[in-house]
XYZ file of C-alpha atoms in Angstrom:
223
model
C 14.983 97.791 -0.004
C 14.027 94.572 -1.734
C 14.287 91.112 -0.503
C 17.092 88.521 -1.891
C 16.028 86.418 -4.435
C 16.657 83.066 -3.596
C 17.080 80.732 -6.556
C 14.122 77.817 -6.704
C 15.084 74.603 -5.274
C 16.056 72.087 -7.907
C 13.518 69.959 -9.006
C 13.101 66.591 -7.629
C 13.729 63.664 -10.207
C 11.510 60.860 -9.094
C 12.692 58.455 -11.871
C 14.667 56.362 -9.135
C 11.179 56.233 -7.230
C 9.161 55.457 -10.493
C 11.260 52.495 -11.146
C 9.358 50.172 -8.245
C 6.088 51.868 -8.898
C 5.832 50.957 -12.426
C 3.312 48.450 -13.105
C 3.971 45.014 -14.035
C 4.576 44.065 -17.747
C 1.649 43.071 -19.894
C 0.878 39.152 -19.386
C 2.431 38.894 -16.224
C -0.574 38.627 -13.950
C -1.853 35.666 -16.368
C 1.853 34.032 -15.559
C 1.418 34.289 -12.149
C -2.078 32.685 -12.534
C -0.704 29.946 -14.189
C 1.851 28.888 -11.524
C -1.408 29.219 -8.898
C -2.026 25.523 -9.933
C -3.002 23.336 -13.026
C -6.107 24.828 -13.435
C -9.774 23.692 -12.560
C -10.165 21.755 -15.728
C -7.699 19.747 -14.601
C -8.155 19.767 -10.880
C -11.807 18.061 -11.986
C -10.572 15.492 -13.941
C -8.088 14.294 -11.394
C -10.865 14.237 -8.785
C -12.930 11.941 -11.094
C -9.758 9.581 -11.536
C -9.378 9.827 -7.588
C -13.044 8.790 -6.880
C -13.173 6.021 -9.367
C -9.711 4.485 -8.229
C -11.179 4.684 -4.473
C -14.493 2.502 -5.758
C -12.203 -0.059 -7.211
C -9.983 0.011 -3.648
C -13.136 -0.657 -2.045
C -13.424 -3.959 -4.130
C -9.798 -4.671 -2.467
C -11.179 -3.851 0.831
C -14.270 -6.056 0.345
C -12.088 -8.916 -0.387
C -9.506 -8.141 2.714
C -12.536 -7.800 5.332
C -14.261 -11.004 4.114
C -10.936 -12.737 4.234
C -9.672 -11.464 7.668
C -12.869 -10.582 9.824
C -13.311 -13.145 12.467
C -16.359 -15.717 12.063
C -19.287 -15.347 14.449
C -20.198 -19.118 15.594
C -24.018 -19.915 15.238
C -25.693 -23.352 16.249
C -29.157 -24.597 15.078
C -31.144 -26.948 16.935
C -34.366 -28.142 16.253
C -37.485 -27.004 18.841
C -40.765 -29.031 17.807
C -41.678 -28.448 14.457
C -39.088 -25.583 13.670
C -35.543 -24.734 14.099
C -33.995 -21.886 16.391
C -30.588 -20.538 15.871
C -28.484 -19.236 18.601
C -24.919 -18.273 19.478
C -22.174 -20.812 20.448
C -20.286 -18.392 22.230
C -22.371 -16.144 24.131
C -19.469 -14.318 25.596
C -17.314 -14.093 22.359
C -16.100 -11.023 20.758
C -15.923 -12.074 17.413
C -18.828 -9.784 16.195
C -16.684 -6.787 17.836
C -13.828 -8.205 15.786
C -15.533 -7.863 12.630
C -16.428 -4.241 12.826
C -12.875 -3.727 14.195
C -11.386 -5.478 11.185
C -13.091 -3.304 8.792
C -12.337 -0.146 10.787
C -8.703 -0.685 10.791
C -8.800 -1.416 7.110
C -10.632 1.593 6.536
C -8.137 3.502 8.246
C -5.291 1.834 6.179
C -6.741 2.300 2.902
C -7.352 6.357 3.803
C -4.041 6.727 4.798
C -2.487 5.139 1.796
C -5.095 7.045 -0.750
C -3.905 10.396 1.219
C -0.364 9.579 0.437
C -0.967 8.443 -2.803
C -2.871 11.701 -3.756
C -0.464 14.177 -2.065
C 2.494 12.672 -3.641
C 0.435 12.940 -7.424
C -0.495 16.630 -6.819
C 1.281 18.494 -4.211
C -0.453 21.464 -4.643
C -3.741 19.993 -3.865
C -6.961 21.618 -4.422
C -10.638 21.651 -3.313
C -11.710 19.327 -5.919
C -9.182 16.550 -4.948
C -9.811 16.718 -1.471
C -13.767 16.569 -1.961
C -12.476 13.483 -4.125
C -10.726 12.047 -1.043
C -13.534 12.008 1.328
C -16.477 11.395 -1.454
C -14.262 8.365 -2.949
C -13.315 6.913 0.574
C -17.111 6.808 1.490
C -18.013 5.105 -1.793
C -15.070 2.524 -1.477
C -16.372 1.713 1.833
C -20.000 1.143 0.932
C -18.864 -0.929 -2.001
C -16.583 -2.888 0.501
C -19.152 -3.469 2.747
C -21.402 -4.644 0.358
C -18.975 -7.139 -1.418
C -18.186 -8.607 2.075
C -21.806 -9.306 2.810
C -22.217 -10.732 -0.597
C -19.292 -13.247 -0.158
C -19.969 -14.387 3.327
C -22.300 -16.732 4.506
C -26.112 -16.781 3.578
C -28.042 -14.343 5.306
C -30.911 -17.424 5.624
C -29.307 -18.808 8.798
C -32.193 -21.139 8.918
C -31.896 -22.459 5.790
C -28.182 -22.800 6.752
C -28.706 -24.661 10.244
C -30.943 -27.206 8.646
C -28.328 -27.768 5.774
C -25.704 -28.399 8.085
C -27.774 -30.257 11.069
C -28.320 -30.254 14.101
C -25.784 -28.872 16.844
C -23.292 -28.476 13.863
C -21.597 -24.942 14.047
C -21.425 -22.632 11.048
C -20.728 -19.089 10.750
C -23.068 -16.102 11.121
C -23.664 -13.695 8.004
C -20.981 -11.356 7.752
C -22.472 -7.934 8.600
C -21.404 -4.505 10.070
C -23.062 -3.674 13.160
C -21.478 -0.299 13.610
C -22.334 1.771 10.381
C -19.724 4.354 11.746
C -16.919 2.522 10.733
C -17.807 3.192 7.072
C -16.515 6.949 7.632
C -13.162 5.527 8.714
C -11.736 5.409 4.941
C -12.890 9.138 4.203
C -12.024 10.551 7.264
C -8.750 9.114 7.745
C -7.621 10.236 3.971
C -8.724 13.787 4.454
C -7.085 13.773 7.938
C -3.719 12.299 6.432
C -3.920 14.449 3.473
C -4.589 17.733 5.468
C -1.361 16.872 7.725
C 0.726 16.112 4.534
C -0.238 19.819 3.120
C 0.247 21.779 5.708
C 4.022 19.972 6.830
C 5.279 19.654 3.128
C 2.995 21.416 0.952
C 4.343 24.074 -1.521
C 4.431 27.453 0.171
C 2.929 30.787 -1.359
C 5.514 32.734 -2.752
C 6.142 36.378 -0.528
C 5.505 39.152 -2.470
C 8.847 41.229 -3.320
C 9.374 44.272 -1.041
C 10.158 47.412 -2.831
C 13.312 48.847 -2.665
C 13.836 52.038 -0.635
C 15.603 55.329 -1.504
C 18.871 55.884 -2.013
C 20.316 56.361 1.529
C 22.296 59.445 0.532
C 19.342 61.134 -0.461
C 17.451 60.065 2.944
C 18.117 63.507 4.660
C 16.913 65.814 1.925
C 19.492 66.289 -0.381
C 18.646 66.837 -3.873
C 18.544 64.048 -6.078
C 20.545 64.074 -9.515
């Protein structure tokens, strides 16, 4: 007695599954790479432009600091055969105001530069962020030295002799708190980071592969 012969199960056609498993067409990877950003060469060029613009902006910052910073009043007096110079108002806060003015201007310039960079290049990039920080620091240094150069002479004794005994004259413009030089780069980096996090472009999510046809989900043979 022989066992009944059962016909072999029909071969499964995996063509439906092979549709979404097929490799991407040639050149698709290159297209995705081009969509990720403008390219490192373009980003480096933009970073150089941003750094140069920040240095030029430091000239404007220095002019504003020299114009807006309060003056520290000094008075000269003769003592024997020499001269002495002292503060006219020992309890005045003009020196603090000089540092505060530079800090506030630096914060404003940092915020404006970050907004400008974000509007020009929303995709961002490491070179642009580095240019914001380095350019802001260089701009602050330019502003600091320019303000000192434009301000009153640093030779206070000669200045006191020139104006005469008991005559009030302004002290040299100086930055006592050197940490104010970091106001511009830090503000630029933080504002740009916030703008990128809130309004920057998002990476597209990869498409999910289509599932099997529901009518073949319970083991029914595929055509």
